[in-house]
Coordinates of N, CA and C in Angstrom, one line a residue:
M1 N 1.3 22.8 -2.6 CA 1.2 22.6 -1.1 C 2.5 22.1 -0.6
K2 N 3.0 22.7 0.5 CA 4.2 22.2 1.1 C 4.0 20.9 1.9
G3 N 5.0 20.1 2.0 CA 4.9 18.9 2.7 C 4.7 19.0 4.1
V4 N 4.1 18.0 4.7 CA 3.8 17.9 6.1 C 4.6 16.8 6.7
V5 N 5.4 17.0 7.7 CA 6.1 15.9 8.4 C 5.2 15.2 9.3
A6 N 5.1 13.9 9.2 CA 4.1 13.2 10.0 C 4.6 11.7 10.2
D7 N 4.2 11.2 11.3 CA 4.3 9.8 11.6 C 2.9 9.2 11.2
V8 N 2.9 8.4 10.2 CA 1.6 7.9 9.7 C 0.9 6.8 10.6
G9 N 1.7 6.5 11.6 CA 1.1 5.5 12.6 C 0.5 6.2 13.8
L10 N 0.5 7.6 13.8 CA 0.0 8.3 15.0 C -1.3 9.1 14.6
T11 N -2.3 8.8 15.3 CA -3.6 9.5 15.0 C -3.5 11.0 14.8
S12 N -2.8 11.6 15.8 CA -2.8 13.1 15.7 C -2.0 13.6 14.5
D13 N -1.0 12.9 14.0 CA -0.3 13.3 12.8 C -1.1 13.1 11.6
V14 N -1.8 12.0 11.5 CA -2.6 11.7 10.3 C -3.7 12.8 10.2
E15 N -4.4 13.1 11.4 CA -5.4 14.1 11.4 C -4.8 15.4 10.9
K16 N -3.6 15.7 11.3 CA -2.9 17.0 11.0 C -2.7 17.1 9.5
F17 N -2.1 16.0 8.8 CA -1.9 16.2 7.4 C -3.1 16.1 6.6
V18 N -4.1 15.4 7.0 CA -5.4 15.4 6.3 C -6.0 16.8 6.3
N19 N -6.1 17.4 7.5 CA -6.6 18.7 7.7 C -5.8 19.7 6.9
A20 N -4.5 19.6 6.9 CA -3.7 20.6 6.2 C -3.9 20.5 4.7
A21 N -4.0 19.2 4.2 CA -4.2 19.0 2.7 C -5.6 19.5 2.3
S22 N -6.6 19.2 3.1 CA -7.9 19.7 2.8 C -8.0 21.2 2.8
H23 N -7.4 21.8 3.8 CA -7.4 23.3 3.9 C -6.7 24.0 2.7
E24 N -5.5 23.5 2.5 CA -4.6 24.2 1.5 C -5.1 23.9 0.1
M25 N -5.7 22.8 -0.2 CA -6.1 22.4 -1.6 C -7.6 22.6 -1.8
G26 N -8.3 23.1 -0.8 CA -9.7 23.3 -0.9 C -10.5 22.0 -1.0
G27 N -10.0 21.0 -0.4 CA -10.7 19.7 -0.4 C -9.8 18.6 -0.9
I28 N -10.2 17.3 -0.6 CA -9.4 16.2 -1.1 C -10.3 15.3 -1.9
D29 N -9.8 14.9 -3.1 CA -10.5 14.0 -4.0 C -9.8 12.6 -4.0
V30 N -8.5 12.6 -3.8 CA -7.8 11.3 -3.9 C -6.9 11.1 -2.6
L31 N -6.9 9.9 -2.1 CA -6.0 9.6 -1.0 C -5.2 8.4 -1.4
V32 N -3.9 8.4 -1.3 CA -3.1 7.2 -1.6 C -2.3 6.9 -0.3
N33 N -2.6 5.8 0.3 CA -1.9 5.3 1.5 C -0.7 4.4 1.0
N34 N 0.5 5.0 1.1 CA 1.6 4.4 0.5 C 2.8 4.2 1.4
A35 N 2.7 4.4 2.7 CA 3.8 4.2 3.6 C 4.1 2.7 3.7
G36 N 5.3 2.3 3.7 CA 5.6 0.9 3.9 C 7.0 0.6 4.2
I37 N 7.2 -0.4 5.0 CA 8.5 -1.0 5.3 C 8.5 -2.5 5.2
M38 N 9.6 -3.1 5.1 CA 9.6 -4.6 5.0 C 10.6 -5.1 6.1
A39 N 10.3 -6.2 6.7 CA 11.2 -6.9 7.6 C 11.2 -8.4 7.2
V40 N 12.4 -8.9 7.2 CA 12.6 -10.3 6.9 C 12.8 -11.1 8.2
G41 N 11.9 -12.2 8.3 CA 12.0 -13.0 9.5 C 10.9 -14.0 9.5
T42 N 11.2 -15.2 9.8 CA 10.1 -16.3 10.0 C 9.4 -16.0 11.3
I43 N 8.3 -16.7 11.5 CA 7.5 -16.5 12.7 C 8.3 -16.8 14.0
E44 N 9.3 -17.7 13.9 CA 10.2 -17.9 15.1 C 11.2 -16.9 15.2
E45 N 11.7 -16.3 14.1 CA 12.7 -15.3 14.2 C 12.2 -13.9 14.5
E46 N 11.0 -13.6 14.2 CA 10.4 -12.3 14.3 C 10.3 -11.9 15.8
S47 N 10.7 -10.7 16.1 CA 10.5 -10.2 17.5 C 9.2 -9.5 17.5
Y48 N 8.6 -9.5 18.7 CA 7.3 -8.8 18.8 C 7.4 -7.3 18.5
D49 N 8.5 -6.7 18.9 CA 8.7 -5.3 18.7 C 8.7 -5.0 17.2
Q50 N 9.4 -5.9 16.4 CA 9.5 -5.7 15.0 C 8.1 -5.9 14.3
W51 N 7.4 -7.0 14.8 CA 6.1 -7.3 14.3 C 5.1 -6.0 14.5
K52 N 5.2 -5.4 15.7 CA 4.3 -4.3 15.9 C 4.7 -3.1 15.1
H53 N 6.0 -2.9 14.9 CA 6.5 -1.8 14.1 C 6.0 -1.9 12.6
V54 N 6.2 -3.1 12.0 CA 5.8 -3.3 10.7 C 4.3 -3.1 10.5
H55 N 3.5 -3.6 11.5 CA 2.0 -3.4 11.4 C 1.6 -1.9 11.6
K56 N 2.4 -1.2 12.4 CA 2.1 0.2 12.6 C 2.3 1.0 11.3
V57 N 3.4 0.7 10.6 CA 3.7 1.5 9.4 C 2.8 1.0 8.2
D58 N 2.8 -0.3 8.1 CA 2.1 -0.9 6.9 C 0.6 -1.0 6.9
L59 N 0.1 -1.2 8.1 CA -1.4 -1.4 8.3 C -2.1 -0.3 9.0
D60 N -1.5 0.0 10.2 CA -2.2 1.1 11.0 C -2.3 2.4 10.2
S61 N -1.3 2.7 9.4 CA -1.3 3.9 8.6 C -2.4 3.9 7.6
V62 N -2.7 2.8 7.1 CA -3.8 2.7 6.1 C -5.2 2.8 6.8
F63 N -5.3 2.2 8.0 CA -6.5 2.4 8.8 C -6.7 3.8 9.1
L64 N -5.7 4.5 9.6 CA -5.8 5.9 10.0 C -6.1 6.8 8.8
G65 N -5.4 6.5 7.7 CA -5.6 7.3 6.5 C -7.0 7.2 6.0
C66 N -7.6 6.0 6.0 CA -9.0 5.9 5.6 C -9.9 6.5 6.5
K67 N -9.7 6.3 7.8 CA -10.6 6.8 8.9 C -10.7 8.3 8.8
Y68 N -9.6 9.0 8.7 CA -9.6 10.4 8.7 C -9.7 11.0 7.3
G69 N -9.4 10.2 6.3 CA -9.5 10.7 4.9 C -11.0 10.7 4.4
I70 N -11.7 9.7 4.8 CA -13.1 9.6 4.3 C -14.0 10.8 4.6
P71 N -14.0 11.3 5.8 CA -14.8 12.5 6.1 C -14.4 13.7 5.2
A72 N -13.1 13.9 4.9 CA -12.7 15.0 4.0 C -13.1 14.7 2.6
I73 N -12.9 13.5 2.1 CA -13.2 13.2 0.7 C -14.7 13.2 0.4
K74 N -15.5 12.8 1.3 CA -17.0 12.7 1.0 C -17.6 14.0 0.9
K75 N -17.0 15.1 1.4 CA -17.5 16.4 1.1 C -17.5 16.8 -0.3
Q76 N -16.6 16.1 -1.1 CA -16.5 16.4 -2.6 C -17.6 15.6 -3.3
K77 N -18.2 14.6 -2.6 CA -19.2 13.7 -3.2 C -18.7 12.8 -4.3
N78 N -17.4 12.7 -4.4 CA -16.7 11.8 -5.4 C -15.3 11.8 -5.1
G79 N -14.7 10.6 -5.0 CA -13.3 10.5 -4.7 C -12.8 9.0 -4.7
S80 N -11.5 8.9 -4.5 CA -10.9 7.6 -4.6 C -9.8 7.4 -3.5
I81 N -9.8 6.3 -2.9 CA -8.8 5.9 -2.0 C -8.0 4.7 -2.6
V82 N -6.7 4.9 -2.7 CA -5.8 3.8 -3.2 C -4.9 3.4 -2.1
N83 N -5.0 2.1 -1.7 CA -4.1 1.6 -0.7 C -3.0 0.7 -1.4
I84 N -1.7 1.0 -1.1 CA -0.6 0.2 -1.6 C -0.4 -0.9 -0.7
S85 N -0.7 -2.1 -1.2 CA -0.4 -3.4 -0.5 C 0.8 -4.0 -1.1
S86 N 0.8 -5.2 -1.4 CA 2.0 -5.9 -2.0 C 1.5 -7.3 -2.5
I87 N 2.2 -7.8 -3.5 CA 1.9 -9.2 -3.9 C 2.1 -10.1 -2.7
S88 N 2.9 -9.7 -1.7 CA 3.1 -10.5 -0.5 C 1.8 -10.5 0.4
G89 N 0.9 -9.7 0.1 CA -0.4 -9.8 0.8 C -1.3 -10.8 0.2
I90 N -0.9 -11.4 -0.9 CA -1.6 -12.5 -1.6 C -0.8 -13.8 -1.6
I91 N 0.5 -13.7 -1.8 CA 1.4 -14.9 -1.9 C 2.3 -14.8 -0.6
A92 N 2.2 -15.8 0.2 CA 3.0 -15.8 1.4 C 4.5 -16.2 1.2
G93 N 5.4 -15.7 2.0 CA 6.8 -16.2 2.0 C 7.1 -16.7 3.4
H94 N 8.0 -17.7 3.4 CA 8.3 -18.3 4.7 C 9.0 -17.4 5.7
N95 N 9.7 -16.3 5.1 CA 10.5 -15.5 6.0 C 10.0 -14.0 6.0
L96 N 8.7 -13.8 5.7 CA 8.1 -12.5 5.7 C 6.8 -12.4 6.6
A97 N 6.9 -13.0 7.8 CA 5.8 -13.2 8.7 C 5.0 -11.9 8.9
S98 N 5.7 -10.8 9.4 CA 5.0 -9.6 9.7 C 4.6 -8.9 8.4
Y99 N 5.4 -8.9 7.4 CA 5.1 -8.2 6.2 C 3.9 -8.8 5.5
N100 N 3.9 -10.2 5.4 CA 2.8 -10.9 4.8 C 1.5 -10.5 5.5
S101 N 1.5 -10.6 6.8 CA 0.4 -10.3 7.7 C -0.2 -8.9 7.4
A102 N 0.7 -8.0 7.5 CA 0.2 -6.6 7.4 C -0.3 -6.3 6.0
K103 N 0.3 -6.8 5.0 CA -0.1 -6.5 3.6 C -1.4 -7.2 3.2
A104 N -1.5 -8.4 3.8 CA -2.8 -9.2 3.6 C -3.9 -8.4 4.2
A105 N -3.7 -7.9 5.4 CA -4.7 -7.2 6.1 C -5.1 -5.9 5.4
V106 N -4.2 -5.2 4.7 CA -4.5 -4.1 3.9 C -5.5 -4.4 2.8
R107 N -5.2 -5.6 2.2 CA -6.1 -6.0 1.1 C -7.6 -6.2 1.6
H108 N -7.8 -6.8 2.8 CA -9.1 -7.0 3.3 C -9.7 -5.7 3.9
L109 N -8.9 -4.9 4.5 CA -9.4 -3.6 5.0 C -9.9 -2.8 3.9
T110 N -9.2 -2.8 2.7 CA -9.6 -2.1 1.6 C -11.0 -2.5 1.1
K111 N -11.3 -3.8 1.1 CA -12.6 -4.3 0.7 C -13.7 -3.8 1.7
S112 N -13.3 -3.9 3.0 CA -14.3 -3.4 4.0 C -14.6 -1.9 3.9
V113 N -13.6 -1.1 3.6 CA -13.8 0.3 3.4 C -14.6 0.5 2.1
A114 N -14.4 -0.2 1.1 CA -15.1 -0.1 -0.2 C -16.6 -0.4 0.0
I115 N -16.9 -1.4 0.7 CA -18.3 -1.8 1.0 C -19.0 -0.8 1.9
H116 N -18.2 -0.3 2.9 CA -18.8 0.7 3.8 C -19.2 2.0 3.0
C117 N -18.2 2.4 2.1 CA -18.5 3.7 1.4 C -19.6 3.5 0.4
A118 N -19.7 2.3 -0.2 CA -20.8 2.0 -1.2 C -22.1 2.0 -0.5
R119 N -22.2 1.4 0.7 CA -23.4 1.4 1.5 C -23.8 2.8 1.9
E120 N -22.8 3.6 2.2 CA -23.1 5.0 2.7 C -23.4 5.9 1.5
K121 N -23.2 5.4 0.3 CA -23.4 6.2 -0.9 C -22.7 7.6 -0.9
N122 N -21.5 7.6 -0.4 CA -20.7 8.8 -0.2 C -19.8 9.1 -1.4
G123 N -19.9 8.3 -2.5 CA -19.1 8.6 -3.7 C -17.7 8.2 -3.7
I124 N -17.2 7.5 -2.6 CA -15.8 7.2 -2.5 C -15.6 5.7 -2.9
R125 N -14.6 5.5 -3.8 CA -14.2 4.2 -4.2 C -12.9 3.8 -3.4
C126 N -12.7 2.6 -3.1 CA -11.4 2.2 -2.4 C -10.9 0.9 -3.0
N127 N -9.7 0.9 -3.5 CA -9.0 -0.3 -4.1 C -7.6 -0.4 -3.6
S128 N -7.0 -1.6 -3.8 CA -5.6 -1.8 -3.4 C -4.8 -2.2 -4.6
I129 N -3.5 -1.9 -4.5 CA -2.5 -2.3 -5.5 C -1.5 -3.2 -4.9
H130 N -1.1 -4.2 -5.7 CA -0.3 -5.3 -5.1 C 0.9 -5.5 -6.1
P131 N 2.0 -4.7 -5.8 CA 3.2 -4.9 -6.7 C 4.1 -6.0 -6.2
V132 N 4.8 -6.6 -7.1 CA 5.9 -7.5 -6.8 C 7.1 -6.6 -6.5
F133 N 8.3 -7.2 -6.6 CA 9.6 -6.4 -6.4 C 9.6 -5.2 -7.4
V134 N 9.8 -4.1 -6.8 CA 9.9 -2.8 -7.6 C 11.2 -2.1 -7.2
D135 N 11.9 -1.5 -8.2 CA 13.2 -0.9 -8.0 C 13.0 0.4 -7.1
T136 N 12.8 0.2 -5.8 CA 12.7 1.3 -4.9 C 13.6 1.0 -3.7
N137 N 13.7 2.0 -2.8 CA 14.5 1.8 -1.6 C 14.1 0.6 -0.7
L138 N 12.9 0.1 -0.9 CA 12.5 -1.1 -0.2 C 13.4 -2.3 -0.4
L139 N 14.1 -2.3 -1.5 CA 15.1 -3.3 -1.9 C 16.5 -3.0 -1.5
D140 N 16.7 -1.9 -0.8 CA 18.1 -1.4 -0.5 C 18.9 -2.5 0.3
D141 N 18.3 -3.2 1.2 CA 19.0 -4.2 2.0 C 19.5 -5.3 1.1
L142 N 18.7 -5.7 0.2 CA 19.1 -6.8 -0.8 C 20.2 -6.3 -1.7
Y143 N 20.1 -5.0 -2.1 CA 21.1 -4.4 -2.9 C 22.5 -4.4 -2.2
K144 N 22.4 -4.0 -0.9 CA 23.6 -4.0 -0.1 C 24.2 -5.4 0.1
K145 N 23.3 -6.3 0.3 CA 23.8 -7.7 0.6 C 24.4 -8.4 -0.6
Y146 N 23.8 -8.2 -1.8 CA 24.2 -9.0 -3.0 C 24.9 -8.1 -4.0
G147 N 24.7 -6.8 -3.9 CA 25.1 -5.9 -5.0 C 23.8 -5.7 -5.9
K148 N 23.6 -4.5 -6.4 CA 22.3 -4.3 -7.0 C 22.1 -5.2 -8.3
E149 N 23.1 -5.3 -9.1 CA 22.9 -6.1 -10.3 C 22.6 -7.6 -10.0
T150 N 23.3 -8.1 -9.1 CA 23.1 -9.5 -8.7 C 21.7 -9.7 -8.0
A151 N 21.3 -8.8 -7.2 CA 20.0 -8.8 -6.5 C 18.9 -8.8 -7.5
I152 N 19.0 -7.9 -8.5 CA 17.9 -7.8 -9.5 C 17.8 -9.0 -10.3
E153 N 19.0 -9.6 -10.6 CA 19.0 -10.9 -11.4 C 18.3 -12.0 -10.6
K154 N 18.6 -12.1 -9.3 CA 18.0 -13.1 -8.4 C 16.5 -12.9 -8.4
L155 N 16.1 -11.7 -8.2 CA 14.6 -11.4 -8.1 C 13.9 -11.7 -9.4
S156 N 14.6 -11.3 -10.5 CA 14.0 -11.4 -11.8 C 13.7 -12.8 -12.2
R157 N 14.5 -13.7 -11.7 CA 14.3 -15.2 -12.0 C 13.0 -15.7 -11.5
Q158 N 12.5 -15.1 -10.5 CA 11.3 -15.5 -9.8 C 10.0 -15.1 -10.6
I159 N 10.2 -14.1 -11.5 CA 9.0 -13.5 -12.2 C 8.9 -14.0 -13.6
P160 N 7.7 -14.4 -14.0 CA 7.5 -14.9 -15.4 C 8.0 -13.9 -16.5
L161 N 7.8 -12.6 -16.3 CA 8.2 -11.7 -17.3 C 9.7 -11.5 -17.3
G162 N 10.4 -12.0 -16.3 CA 11.9 -12.0 -16.2 C 12.5 -10.7 -15.8
K163 N 11.8 -9.8 -15.2 CA 12.3 -8.5 -14.7 C 11.5 -8.0 -13.5
I164 N 12.1 -7.1 -12.8 CA 11.4 -6.5 -11.7 C 10.7 -5.3 -12.2
G165 N 9.8 -4.7 -11.3 CA 9.0 -3.6 -11.8 C 9.8 -2.3 -11.6
E166 N 9.2 -1.2 -12.3 CA 9.7 0.1 -12.1 C 8.6 1.0 -11.4
P167 N 9.1 2.0 -10.7 CA 8.1 2.8 -10.0 C 6.9 3.3 -10.8
N168 N 7.1 3.6 -12.1 CA 6.0 4.0 -13.0 C 5.0 3.0 -13.2
D169 N 5.4 1.7 -13.1 CA 4.4 0.6 -13.3 C 3.3 0.7 -12.2
V170 N 3.7 1.1 -11.0 CA 2.8 1.3 -9.9 C 2.1 2.6 -10.0
A171 N 2.8 3.7 -10.4 CA 2.2 5.0 -10.5 C 1.1 5.0 -11.5
Y172 N 1.2 4.3 -12.7 CA 0.1 4.3 -13.7 C -1.1 3.6 -13.2
A173 N -0.9 2.6 -12.4 CA -2.1 1.9 -11.8 C -2.8 2.9 -10.8
V174 N -2.0 3.6 -10.0 CA -2.6 4.6 -9.1 C -3.4 5.6 -9.8
L175 N -2.8 6.1 -10.9 CA -3.4 7.1 -11.8 C -4.8 6.6 -12.3
Y176 N -4.8 5.4 -12.7 CA -6.1 4.8 -13.2 C -7.1 4.8 -12.1
L177 N -6.7 4.3 -10.9 CA -7.7 4.1 -9.8 C -8.1 5.5 -9.3
A178 N -7.2 6.5 -9.4 CA -7.5 7.8 -8.9 C -8.5 8.6 -9.8
S179 N -8.5 8.2 -11.1 CA -9.3 8.9 -12.1 C -10.7 8.4 -12.3
D180 N -11.5 9.2 -13.0 CA -12.8 8.8 -13.3 C -12.9 7.6 -14.3
E181 N -11.7 7.3 -14.9 CA -11.7 6.1 -15.8 C -12.0 4.8 -15.1
S182 N -11.9 4.9 -13.8 CA -12.2 3.7 -13.0 C -13.4 3.9 -12.1
K183 N -14.4 4.7 -12.6 CA -15.5 5.1 -11.8 C -16.4 3.9 -11.3
F184 N -16.3 2.7 -12.0 CA -17.1 1.6 -11.6 C -16.2 0.5 -11.0
V185 N -15.1 0.9 -10.4 CA -14.1 -0.1 -9.8 C -14.0 0.2 -8.4
T186 N -14.4 -0.7 -7.5 CA -14.2 -0.5 -6.1 C -14.1 -1.9 -5.4
G187 N -13.4 -1.9 -4.3 CA -13.3 -3.2 -3.5 C -12.5 -4.3 -4.2
T188 N -11.6 -3.9 -5.1 CA -10.8 -4.9 -5.8 C -9.3 -4.6 -5.7
E189 N -8.5 -5.4 -6.3 CA -7.1 -5.2 -6.3 C -6.5 -5.3 -7.7
I190 N -5.4 -4.5 -7.9 CA -4.7 -4.7 -9.2 C -3.3 -5.3 -8.8
R191 N -3.0 -6.4 -9.4 CA -1.8 -7.1 -9.2 C -0.7 -6.6 -10.3
I192 N 0.3 -6.0 -9.8 CA 1.4 -5.6 -10.7 C 2.6 -6.4 -10.4
D193 N 2.5 -7.7 -10.9 CA 3.5 -8.7 -10.4 C 4.2 -9.5 -11.5
G194 N 4.1 -9.0 -12.7 CA 4.9 -9.7 -13.8 C 4.5 -11.1 -14.0
G195 N 3.3 -11.5 -13.5 CA 2.7 -12.9 -13.7 C 3.0 -13.8 -12.6
I196 N 3.7 -13.4 -11.5 CA 4.1 -14.3 -10.4 C 2.9 -15.0 -9.7
S197 N 1.8 -14.3 -9.6 CA 0.6 -14.9 -8.9 C -0.1 -15.8 -9.8
A198 N 0.2 -15.9 -11.1 CA -0.5 -16.8 -12.0 C 0.2 -18.2 -12.0
I199 N 1.4 -18.3 -11.4 CA 2.1 -19.6 -11.4 C 1.3 -20.6 -10.5

């Protein structure tokens, strides 16, 4: 399937890519809501425009993905929705007001969707994944500010395992939740955090 250019915060665009995927692939079994941006700012520093933008990308996209994905997936009578949240949706930071809020909301929205789908008996499971710092472009601003090696060292000191995550650490969790290996798992979260939430 060729890619579809879309703004995941726009209803019409989400409908477009869900319909395109369903048509071209003969149905949808798995939906991964993975769009995300991060903004640094305390509640006093945060502008309302930035607050709205972070929530549009990090939270509204998940709402729209679930809303329009569920009708397509339930036609298969079996499927999985995986929402990428963050450990910041569980552990708050003083300077991540909008990011903490949006990612925490993704966690609870996931549970609401899971319970809805279970009550509807439509065969859809819904779970969230909560990574800590992962070596992706979400850390680019920190890499630019401190240099990549220094930034990774600073972040790694906060994590009990002493290192940041790799993209595959998240991908394998998605694979598990997308597969029938997790057929009895719904409404929960997987923390991929190197032990930081255990402190």
